[in-house]
mmCIF file of C-alpha atoms in Angstrom:
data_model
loop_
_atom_site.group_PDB
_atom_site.id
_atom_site.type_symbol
_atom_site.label_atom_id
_atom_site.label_comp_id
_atom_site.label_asym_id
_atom_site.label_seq_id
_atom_site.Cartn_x
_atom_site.Cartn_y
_atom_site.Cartn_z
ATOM 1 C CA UNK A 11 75.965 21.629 -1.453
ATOM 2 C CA UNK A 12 73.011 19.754 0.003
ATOM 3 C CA UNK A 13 70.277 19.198 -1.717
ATOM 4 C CA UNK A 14 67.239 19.585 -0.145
ATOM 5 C CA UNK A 15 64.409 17.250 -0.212
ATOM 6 C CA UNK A 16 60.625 18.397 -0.173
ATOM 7 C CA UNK A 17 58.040 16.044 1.918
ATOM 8 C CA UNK A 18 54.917 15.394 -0.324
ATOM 9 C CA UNK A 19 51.921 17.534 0.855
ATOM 10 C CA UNK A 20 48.474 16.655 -0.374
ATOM 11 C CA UNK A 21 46.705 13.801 -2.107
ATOM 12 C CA UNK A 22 47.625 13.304 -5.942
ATOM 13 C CA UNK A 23 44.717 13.709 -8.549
ATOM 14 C CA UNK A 24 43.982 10.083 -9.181
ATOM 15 C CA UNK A 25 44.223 8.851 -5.100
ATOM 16 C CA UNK A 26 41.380 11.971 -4.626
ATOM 17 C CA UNK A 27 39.182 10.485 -8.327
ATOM 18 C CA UNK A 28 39.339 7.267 -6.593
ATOM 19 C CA UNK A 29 37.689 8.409 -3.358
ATOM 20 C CA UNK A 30 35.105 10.390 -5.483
ATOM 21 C CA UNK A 31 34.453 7.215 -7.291
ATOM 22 C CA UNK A 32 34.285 4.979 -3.794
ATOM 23 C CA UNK A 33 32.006 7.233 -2.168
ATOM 24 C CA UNK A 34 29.904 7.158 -5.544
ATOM 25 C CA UNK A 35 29.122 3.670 -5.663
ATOM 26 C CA UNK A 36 28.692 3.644 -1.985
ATOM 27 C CA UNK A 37 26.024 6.764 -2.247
ATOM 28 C CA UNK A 38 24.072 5.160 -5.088
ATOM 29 C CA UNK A 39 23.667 1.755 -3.335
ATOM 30 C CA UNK A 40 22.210 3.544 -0.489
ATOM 31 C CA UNK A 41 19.653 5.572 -2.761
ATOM 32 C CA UNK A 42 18.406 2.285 -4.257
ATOM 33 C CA UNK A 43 18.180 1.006 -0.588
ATOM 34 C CA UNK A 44 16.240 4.124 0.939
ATOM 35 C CA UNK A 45 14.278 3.890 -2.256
ATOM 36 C CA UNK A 46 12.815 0.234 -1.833
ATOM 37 C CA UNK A 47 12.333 0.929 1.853
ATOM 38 C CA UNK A 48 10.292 4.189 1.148
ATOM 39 C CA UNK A 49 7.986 2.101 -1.443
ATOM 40 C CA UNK A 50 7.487 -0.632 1.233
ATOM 41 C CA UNK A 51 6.514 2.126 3.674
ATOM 42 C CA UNK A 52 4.060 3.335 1.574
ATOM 43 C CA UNK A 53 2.513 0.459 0.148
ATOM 44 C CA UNK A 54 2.113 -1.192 4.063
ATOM 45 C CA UNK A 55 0.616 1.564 4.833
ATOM 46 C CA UNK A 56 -2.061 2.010 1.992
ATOM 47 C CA UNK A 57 -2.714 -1.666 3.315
ATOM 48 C CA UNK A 58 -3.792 -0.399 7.002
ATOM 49 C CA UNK A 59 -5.691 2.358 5.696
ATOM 50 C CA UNK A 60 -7.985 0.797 3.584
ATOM 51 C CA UNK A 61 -8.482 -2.027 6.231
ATOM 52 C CA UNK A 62 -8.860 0.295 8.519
ATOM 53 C CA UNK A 63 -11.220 2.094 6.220
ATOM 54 C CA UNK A 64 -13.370 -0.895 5.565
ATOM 55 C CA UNK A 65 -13.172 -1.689 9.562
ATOM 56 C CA UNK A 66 -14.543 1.641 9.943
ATOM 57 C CA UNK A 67 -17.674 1.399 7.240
ATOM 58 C CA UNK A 68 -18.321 -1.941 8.655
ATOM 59 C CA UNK A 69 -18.914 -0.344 12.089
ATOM 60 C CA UNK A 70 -21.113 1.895 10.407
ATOM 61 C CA UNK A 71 -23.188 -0.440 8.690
ATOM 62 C CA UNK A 72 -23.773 -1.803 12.106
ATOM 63 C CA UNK A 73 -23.965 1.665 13.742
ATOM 64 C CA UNK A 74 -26.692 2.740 11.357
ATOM 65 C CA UNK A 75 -28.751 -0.883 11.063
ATOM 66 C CA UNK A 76 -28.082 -0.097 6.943
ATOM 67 C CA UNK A 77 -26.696 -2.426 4.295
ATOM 68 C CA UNK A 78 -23.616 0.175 3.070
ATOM 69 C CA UNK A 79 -21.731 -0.190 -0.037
ATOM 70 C CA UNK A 80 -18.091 0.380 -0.606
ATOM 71 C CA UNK A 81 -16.732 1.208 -4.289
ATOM 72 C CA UNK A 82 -12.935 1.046 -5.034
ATOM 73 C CA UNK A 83 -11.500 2.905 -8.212
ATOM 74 C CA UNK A 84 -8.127 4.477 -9.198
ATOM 75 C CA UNK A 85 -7.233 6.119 -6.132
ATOM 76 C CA UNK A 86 -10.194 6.063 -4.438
ATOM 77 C CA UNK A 87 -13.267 3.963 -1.629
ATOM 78 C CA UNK A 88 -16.449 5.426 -1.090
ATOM 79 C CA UNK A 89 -19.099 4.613 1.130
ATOM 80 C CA UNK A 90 -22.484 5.130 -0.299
ATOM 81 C CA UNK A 91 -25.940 4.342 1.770
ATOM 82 C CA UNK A 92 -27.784 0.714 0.199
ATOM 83 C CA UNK A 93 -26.382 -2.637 -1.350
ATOM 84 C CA UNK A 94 -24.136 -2.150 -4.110
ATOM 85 C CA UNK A 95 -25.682 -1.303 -8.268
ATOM 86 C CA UNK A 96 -23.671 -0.890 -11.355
ATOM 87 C CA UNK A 97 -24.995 2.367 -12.283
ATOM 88 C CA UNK A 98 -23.227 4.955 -9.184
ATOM 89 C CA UNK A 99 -25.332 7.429 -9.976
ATOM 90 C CA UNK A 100 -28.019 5.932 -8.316
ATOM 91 C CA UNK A 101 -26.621 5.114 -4.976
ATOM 92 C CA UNK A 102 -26.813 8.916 -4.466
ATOM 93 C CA UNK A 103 -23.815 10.797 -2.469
ATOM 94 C CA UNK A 104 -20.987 9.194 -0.573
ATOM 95 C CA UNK A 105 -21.311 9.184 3.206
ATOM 96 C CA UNK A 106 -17.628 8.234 3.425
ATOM 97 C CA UNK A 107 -14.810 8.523 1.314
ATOM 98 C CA UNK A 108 -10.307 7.855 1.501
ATOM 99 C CA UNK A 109 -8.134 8.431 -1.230
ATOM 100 C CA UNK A 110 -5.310 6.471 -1.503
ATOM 101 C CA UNK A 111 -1.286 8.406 -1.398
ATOM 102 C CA UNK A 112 1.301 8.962 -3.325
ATOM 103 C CA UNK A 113 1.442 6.498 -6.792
ATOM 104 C CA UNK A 114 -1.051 3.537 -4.719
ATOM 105 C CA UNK A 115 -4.032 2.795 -6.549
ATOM 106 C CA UNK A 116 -6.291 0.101 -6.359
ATOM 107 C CA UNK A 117 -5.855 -2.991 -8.702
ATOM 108 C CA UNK A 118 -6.793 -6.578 -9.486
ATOM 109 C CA UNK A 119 -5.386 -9.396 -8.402
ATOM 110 C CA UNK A 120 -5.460 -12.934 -6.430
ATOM 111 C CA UNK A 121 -6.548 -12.372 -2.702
ATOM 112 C CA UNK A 122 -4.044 -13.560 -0.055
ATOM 113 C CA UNK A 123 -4.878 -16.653 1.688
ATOM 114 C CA UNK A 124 -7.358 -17.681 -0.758
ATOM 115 C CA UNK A 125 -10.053 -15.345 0.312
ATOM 116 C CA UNK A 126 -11.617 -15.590 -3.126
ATOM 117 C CA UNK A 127 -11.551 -12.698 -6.118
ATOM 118 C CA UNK A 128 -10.491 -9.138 -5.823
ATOM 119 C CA UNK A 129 -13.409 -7.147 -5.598
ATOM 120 C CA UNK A 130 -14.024 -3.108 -6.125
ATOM 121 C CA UNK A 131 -16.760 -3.132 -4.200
ATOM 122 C CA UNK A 132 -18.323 -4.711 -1.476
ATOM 123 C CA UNK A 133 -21.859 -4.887 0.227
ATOM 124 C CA UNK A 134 -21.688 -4.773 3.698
ATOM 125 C CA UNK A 135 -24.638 -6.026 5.300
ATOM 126 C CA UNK A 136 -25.168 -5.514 9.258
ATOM 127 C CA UNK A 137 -26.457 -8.729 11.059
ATOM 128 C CA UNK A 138 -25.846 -9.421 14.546
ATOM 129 C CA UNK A 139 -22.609 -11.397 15.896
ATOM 130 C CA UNK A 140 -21.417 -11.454 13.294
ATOM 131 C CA UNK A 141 -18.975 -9.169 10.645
ATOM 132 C CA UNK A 142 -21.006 -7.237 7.341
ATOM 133 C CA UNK A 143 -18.050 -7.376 5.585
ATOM 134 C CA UNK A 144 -17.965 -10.287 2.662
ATOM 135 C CA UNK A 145 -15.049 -12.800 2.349
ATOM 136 C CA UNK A 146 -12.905 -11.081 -0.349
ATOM 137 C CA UNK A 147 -10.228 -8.542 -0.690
ATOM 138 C CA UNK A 148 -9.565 -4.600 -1.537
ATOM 139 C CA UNK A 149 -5.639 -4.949 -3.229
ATOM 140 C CA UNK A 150 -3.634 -1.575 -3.484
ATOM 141 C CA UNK A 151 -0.867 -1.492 -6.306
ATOM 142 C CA UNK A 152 2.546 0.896 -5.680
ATOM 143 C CA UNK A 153 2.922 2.178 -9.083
ATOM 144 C CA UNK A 154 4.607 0.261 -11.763
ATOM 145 C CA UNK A 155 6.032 -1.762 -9.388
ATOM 146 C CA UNK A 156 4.916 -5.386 -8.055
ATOM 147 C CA UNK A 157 4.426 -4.663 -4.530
ATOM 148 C CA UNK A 158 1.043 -5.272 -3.503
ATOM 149 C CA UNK A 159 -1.131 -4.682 0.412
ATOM 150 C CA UNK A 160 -4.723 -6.289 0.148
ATOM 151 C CA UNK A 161 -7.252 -5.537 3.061
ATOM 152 C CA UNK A 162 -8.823 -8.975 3.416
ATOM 153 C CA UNK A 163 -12.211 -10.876 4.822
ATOM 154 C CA UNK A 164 -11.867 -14.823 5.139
ATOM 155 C CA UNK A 165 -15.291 -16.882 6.282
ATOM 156 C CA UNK A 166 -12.626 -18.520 8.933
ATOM 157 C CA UNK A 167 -11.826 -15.018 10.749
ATOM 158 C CA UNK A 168 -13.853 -12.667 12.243
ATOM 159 C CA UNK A 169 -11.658 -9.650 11.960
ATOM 160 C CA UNK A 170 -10.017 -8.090 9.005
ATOM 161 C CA UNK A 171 -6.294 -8.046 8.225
ATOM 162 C CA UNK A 172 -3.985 -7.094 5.314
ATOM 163 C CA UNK A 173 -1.047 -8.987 4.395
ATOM 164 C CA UNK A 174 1.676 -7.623 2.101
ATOM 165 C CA UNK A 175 3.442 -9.057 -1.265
ATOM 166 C CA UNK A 176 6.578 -8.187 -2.754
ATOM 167 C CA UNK A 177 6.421 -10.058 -6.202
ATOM 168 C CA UNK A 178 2.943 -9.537 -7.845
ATOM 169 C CA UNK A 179 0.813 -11.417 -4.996
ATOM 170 C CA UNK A 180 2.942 -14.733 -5.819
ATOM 171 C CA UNK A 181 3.929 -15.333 -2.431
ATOM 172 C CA UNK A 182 2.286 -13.168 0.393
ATOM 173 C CA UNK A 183 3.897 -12.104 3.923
#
């Protein structure tokens, strides 16, 4: 009597825990990927903002013929109406104000491109041909991490710009 033979049908238990496990590593790699590439996102784009914020008090300042003053802290600028005092209570209510997304929040620091101190706030004073804004920086901090975007004024360059650092402002892009 023959015997008969059956063909194999299916995947055994440890060749399907294997491809569980593959596609594991593979998935979790890719989460730590998307993860630093969201945080970059963010933090470039806090840079922008508050250089494009300060761009936009600057023109102000100008706009109005006023000195302005512009006050960093935690998570968020202000514009307020005269040169910059310690006490905030006396430069009245803001006329402008941005608050910073998601876990960004304004920090110390060494400027980029040695543009001098960090500096929560800056006077900007309106003369003509030339920029109110101050040679220094506004940095923005991405949570706990060390990923940095500073809005900064040099002396050498009219406009403003923000550059980016990945590792605590030690070597800026």
């Amino acid at each position: 009597m023959p015997v008969e033979r059956r063909s194999k049908v299916g995947f055994t238990l440890v060749e399907v825990l294997v491809v569980v496990a593959i596609i594991g590593v593979l998935s979790s790699m890719g989460v730590v990927s998307l993860r630093s590439a969201v945080i970059n996102t963010r933090i470039k784009d806090a840079g922008i903002n508050v250089t494009a914020y300060l761009g936009r008090a600057a023109n102000d300042a100008i706009r109005l013929n006023k000195k302005l003053c512009v006050k960093a802290s935690g998570k968020v600028v202000k514009t307020y109406e005269g040169a910059c005092v310690t006490d905030v209570s006396k430069l009245g209510d803001p006329i402008d104000e941005m608050t910073l997304e998601a876990l960004n929040e304004f920090t110390n620091g060494t400027c980029p491109d040695n543009a001098g101190a960090v500096s929560n706030e800056m006077t900007l004073t309106p003369r003509v041909g030339v920029s109110p804004v101050p040679e220094g920086c506004f940095m923005v901090k991405y949570g706990s991490t060390d990923r940095r975007a500073a809005a900064v004024k040099k002396s050498t360059k009219f406009e403003l710009y923000y550059k980016l650092s990945y590792d605590s402002g030690a070597s800026w892009m």
